[in-house]
mmCIF file of C-alpha atoms in Angstrom:
data_model
loop_
_atom_site.group_PDB
_atom_site.id
_atom_site.type_symbol
_atom_site.label_atom_id
_atom_site.label_comp_id
_atom_site.label_asym_id
_atom_site.label_seq_id
_atom_site.Cartn_x
_atom_site.Cartn_y
_atom_site.Cartn_z
ATOM 1 C CA MET A 106 -33.182 11.384 -5.767
ATOM 2 C CA ALA A 107 -31.821 7.872 -6.550
ATOM 3 C CA ILE A 108 -28.444 6.806 -5.182
ATOM 4 C CA GLU A 109 -26.522 4.566 -7.294
ATOM 5 C CA ALA A 110 -23.607 1.458 -6.271
ATOM 6 C CA PRO A 111 -22.042 -0.312 -9.703
ATOM 7 C CA PHE A 112 -20.339 -2.851 -9.636
ATOM 8 C CA SER A 113 -17.131 -2.929 -7.703
ATOM 9 C CA LYS A 114 -13.719 -2.398 -9.157
ATOM 10 C CA HIS A 115 -12.966 -4.787 -6.674
ATOM 11 C CA GLY A 116 -14.833 -7.736 -8.462
ATOM 12 C CA ARG A 117 -13.855 -6.463 -12.032
ATOM 13 C CA ASN A 118 -9.836 -5.947 -11.207
ATOM 14 C CA THR A 119 -10.554 -9.270 -10.052
ATOM 15 C CA PHE A 120 -11.768 -10.708 -12.493
ATOM 16 C CA LEU A 121 -9.031 -8.819 -15.243
ATOM 17 C CA ILE A 122 -6.481 -10.848 -12.786
ATOM 18 C CA TRP A 123 -7.479 -14.323 -12.957
ATOM 19 C CA ILE A 124 -8.227 -13.707 -16.657
ATOM 20 C CA ALA A 125 -4.507 -12.657 -16.739
ATOM 21 C CA VAL A 126 -3.541 -15.136 -14.597
ATOM 22 C CA CYS A 127 -5.331 -18.386 -17.225
ATOM 23 C CA ILE A 128 -3.732 -16.326 -20.174
ATOM 24 C CA GLY A 129 0.442 -16.109 -19.193
ATOM 25 C CA VAL A 130 -0.522 -20.310 -17.813
ATOM 26 C CA ALA A 131 -1.513 -20.977 -21.019
ATOM 27 C CA ALA A 132 1.521 -19.183 -22.797
ATOM 28 C CA VAL A 133 3.816 -20.956 -20.367
ATOM 29 C CA PHE A 134 2.636 -24.424 -21.111
ATOM 30 C CA ALA A 135 2.257 -23.490 -24.780
ATOM 31 C CA TYR A 136 6.030 -22.415 -24.461
ATOM 32 C CA ASP A 137 7.283 -25.311 -23.340
ATOM 33 C CA GLY A 138 4.616 -27.503 -24.679
ATOM 34 C CA TYR A 139 5.579 -26.702 -28.619
ATOM 35 C CA LEU A 140 8.449 -24.517 -28.491
ATOM 36 C CA SER A 141 10.966 -26.348 -25.702
ATOM 37 C CA LYS A 142 11.927 -28.516 -28.663
ATOM 38 C CA TYR A 143 13.980 -26.451 -30.811
ATOM 39 C CA GLU A 144 17.397 -25.573 -30.000
ATOM 40 C CA TRP A 145 17.177 -21.802 -29.588
ATOM 41 C CA SER A 146 14.557 -21.908 -27.169
ATOM 42 C CA LYS A 147 16.065 -21.074 -23.822
ATOM 43 C CA ARG A 148 13.698 -24.375 -22.180
ATOM 44 C CA HIS A 149 15.503 -26.812 -24.722
ATOM 45 C CA ASN A 150 16.151 -28.682 -21.635
ATOM 46 C CA PHE A 151 12.797 -28.776 -20.300
ATOM 47 C CA TYR A 152 12.063 -30.780 -23.606
ATOM 48 C CA LYS A 153 15.121 -32.926 -23.462
ATOM 49 C CA LYS A 154 14.456 -34.064 -19.964
ATOM 50 C CA HIS A 155 10.686 -34.836 -21.107
ATOM 51 C CA VAL A 156 10.778 -36.598 -24.201
ATOM 52 C CA ILE A 157 14.731 -37.505 -25.773
ATOM 53 C CA ASP A 158 15.770 -38.622 -22.439
ATOM 54 C CA ASN A 159 12.520 -40.562 -22.343
ATOM 55 C CA ASP A 160 13.238 -42.953 -25.334
ATOM 56 C CA GLY A 161 11.328 -40.067 -28.323
ATOM 57 C CA VAL A 162 8.121 -40.348 -25.864
ATOM 58 C CA PRO A 163 6.871 -37.022 -23.746
ATOM 59 C CA THR A 164 6.498 -38.373 -20.880
ATOM 60 C CA SER A 165 3.014 -36.948 -18.772
ATOM 61 C CA THR A 166 3.944 -33.547 -17.394
ATOM 62 C CA MET A 167 4.987 -32.791 -21.348
ATOM 63 C CA VAL A 168 1.466 -34.207 -22.903
ATOM 64 C CA PHE A 169 0.174 -31.545 -20.194
ATOM 65 C CA ASN A 170 2.079 -28.237 -20.825
ATOM 66 C CA GLN A 171 1.186 -29.814 -25.262
ATOM 67 C CA LYS A 172 -3.497 -30.128 -24.610
ATOM 68 C CA SER A 173 -4.066 -27.530 -21.244
ATOM 69 C CA PRO A 174 -3.283 -24.279 -23.108
ATOM 70 C CA PRO A 175 -6.544 -24.193 -25.006
ATOM 71 C CA PHE A 176 -8.367 -25.265 -21.982
ATOM 72 C CA PHE A 177 -6.698 -22.228 -19.790
ATOM 73 C CA ILE A 178 -7.381 -20.325 -22.883
ATOM 74 C CA ALA A 179 -11.167 -21.539 -22.773
ATOM 75 C CA ALA A 180 -11.481 -19.980 -19.154
ATOM 76 C CA ALA A 181 -9.930 -16.899 -20.130
ATOM 77 C CA VAL A 182 -12.616 -16.302 -22.726
ATOM 78 C CA ILE A 183 -15.881 -17.730 -20.846
ATOM 79 C CA LEU A 184 -14.386 -15.010 -17.094
ATOM 80 C CA GLY A 185 -14.001 -12.229 -19.820
ATOM 81 C CA VAL A 186 -17.805 -13.473 -21.168
ATOM 82 C CA TRP A 187 -19.233 -13.589 -17.188
ATOM 83 C CA LEU A 188 -17.020 -10.065 -16.780
ATOM 84 C CA LEU A 189 -19.630 -8.328 -20.003
ATOM 85 C CA ALA A 190 -22.741 -9.877 -17.943
ATOM 86 C CA ILE A 191 -21.999 -8.586 -14.897
ATOM 87 C CA LYS A 192 -20.155 -5.328 -15.117
ATOM 88 C CA ASN A 193 -23.495 -3.661 -15.456
ATOM 89 C CA LYS A 194 -24.031 -4.639 -11.300
ATOM 90 C CA LYS A 195 -25.972 -1.711 -9.716
ATOM 91 C CA LEU A 196 -27.853 -1.037 -6.449
ATOM 92 C CA THR A 197 -30.668 1.932 -6.543
ATOM 93 C CA ALA A 198 -31.498 3.044 -3.437
ATOM 94 C CA ASP A 199 -34.494 5.710 -4.527
ATOM 95 C CA ASP A 200 -37.460 7.809 -2.367
ATOM 96 C CA THR A 201 -39.957 4.049 -2.371
ATOM 97 C CA GLU A 202 -37.773 1.162 -3.459
ATOM 98 C CA LEU A 203 -34.326 -0.819 -3.286
ATOM 99 C CA LEU A 204 -33.650 -2.294 -6.693
ATOM 100 C CA ILE A 205 -31.301 -4.392 -6.961
ATOM 101 C CA ASP A 206 -29.280 -5.767 -10.955
ATOM 102 C CA GLY A 207 -32.473 -3.584 -11.808
ATOM 103 C CA LYS A 208 -34.338 -6.818 -11.178
ATOM 104 C CA LYS A 209 -35.047 -7.630 -7.493
ATOM 105 C CA LYS A 210 -37.557 -4.403 -6.260
ATOM 106 C CA ILE A 211 -37.827 -4.328 -2.582
ATOM 107 C CA PRO A 212 -40.024 -0.920 -1.635
ATOM 108 C CA CYS A 213 -38.554 0.739 1.421
ATOM 109 C CA GLU A 214 -41.982 -0.239 3.776
ATOM 110 C CA SER A 215 -41.117 -3.391 2.983
ATOM 111 C CA ILE A 216 -37.762 -3.039 4.892
ATOM 112 C CA GLN A 217 -37.597 -4.785 8.762
ATOM 113 C CA LYS A 218 -34.143 -4.583 9.565
ATOM 114 C CA ILE A 219 -30.573 -3.097 8.619
ATOM 115 C CA ASP A 220 -27.830 -4.796 10.651
ATOM 116 C CA LYS A 221 -24.908 -2.592 9.658
ATOM 117 C CA THR A 222 -22.408 -4.006 12.954
ATOM 118 C CA LEU A 223 -20.082 -5.718 10.211
ATOM 119 C CA PHE A 224 -19.925 -2.811 7.979
ATOM 120 C CA GLU A 225 -17.147 -0.582 9.221
ATOM 121 C CA SER A 226 -14.720 -4.144 10.430
ATOM 122 C CA LYS A 227 -16.542 -5.868 7.040
ATOM 123 C CA GLY A 228 -17.684 -3.671 4.638
ATOM 124 C CA ARG A 229 -20.758 -5.817 4.399
ATOM 125 C CA PHE A 230 -25.069 -5.596 5.715
ATOM 126 C CA THR A 231 -27.734 -7.870 6.175
ATOM 127 C CA LEU A 232 -31.031 -6.274 5.411
ATOM 128 C CA THR A 233 -34.505 -7.827 6.501
ATOM 129 C CA TYR A 234 -37.396 -7.532 4.479
ATOM 130 C CA ARG A 235 -39.982 -9.479 4.378
ATOM 131 C CA GLY A 236 -41.120 -11.170 1.260
ATOM 132 C CA GLN A 237 -43.840 -10.934 -1.425
ATOM 133 C CA ASN A 238 -44.998 -14.245 0.235
ATOM 134 C CA GLY A 239 -44.965 -12.766 3.962
ATOM 135 C CA LYS A 240 -41.908 -14.442 5.462
ATOM 136 C CA GLU A 241 -38.812 -12.496 6.556
ATOM 137 C CA VAL A 242 -36.030 -12.890 3.787
ATOM 138 C CA ASP A 243 -32.644 -11.581 4.338
ATOM 139 C CA ILE A 244 -30.164 -10.497 1.667
ATOM 140 C CA LYS A 245 -26.030 -9.548 2.372
ATOM 141 C CA LEU A 246 -24.630 -7.126 0.159
ATOM 142 C CA SER A 247 -20.730 -6.031 0.584
ATOM 143 C CA ASP A 248 -19.016 -3.545 -0.866
ATOM 144 C CA ARG A 249 -16.954 -6.209 -2.773
ATOM 145 C CA THR A 250 -19.356 -6.571 -4.475
ATOM 146 C CA TYR A 251 -20.955 -2.733 -5.238
ATOM 147 C CA ASP A 252 -18.932 0.235 -4.813
ATOM 148 C CA ASN A 253 -21.101 3.520 -3.064
ATOM 149 C CA LEU A 254 -22.935 0.902 -0.896
ATOM 150 C CA GLY A 255 -22.051 3.259 2.258
ATOM 151 C CA ALA A 256 -24.709 6.582 0.564
ATOM 152 C CA VAL A 257 -26.800 3.726 0.294
ATOM 153 C CA LEU A 258 -26.829 2.306 3.683
ATOM 154 C CA GLU A 259 -26.977 6.211 5.011
ATOM 155 C CA HIS A 260 -30.042 6.117 2.390
ATOM 156 C CA LEU A 261 -31.618 3.143 3.025
ATOM 157 C CA VAL A 262 -31.082 4.242 7.281
ATOM 158 C CA ALA A 263 -32.605 7.056 6.615
ATOM 159 C CA LYS A 264 -35.721 6.422 5.151
ATOM 160 C CA ILE A 265 -37.086 3.871 7.029
ATOM 161 C CA SER A 266 -36.480 5.456 10.435
#
């Protein structure tokens, strides 16, 4: 029976919050940089202070507000693409191996030890296994990266005991 730990909702929500922040900041700066020049704008005083009172030359603040929105939108797009790329990450623990993100396979026989002292307090544990070249390799797995990590940990502990 295979136990899966999908990409965490915490990680997904963090990406979504940063995307929303980038879009919100871009909107605010674009409003100040481009729409504040109209009299009907609620921020016309900002335009007055940074352009009109400066002899018609935009200050560095106004220039930043005009030029930065595309960069914030680009950051939001990059974060969205990154989220799409990692949203299918998962750990799969079955009777013979631990499969990390469908790429890295760790046979249960090669697992040397599991340090779960920080699992209750911080939600992470360290897995030590013998790699293909014979060296010991440590992997830290966190519940901020994967949901259902407790079930995977219990399954691995039961397999190596």
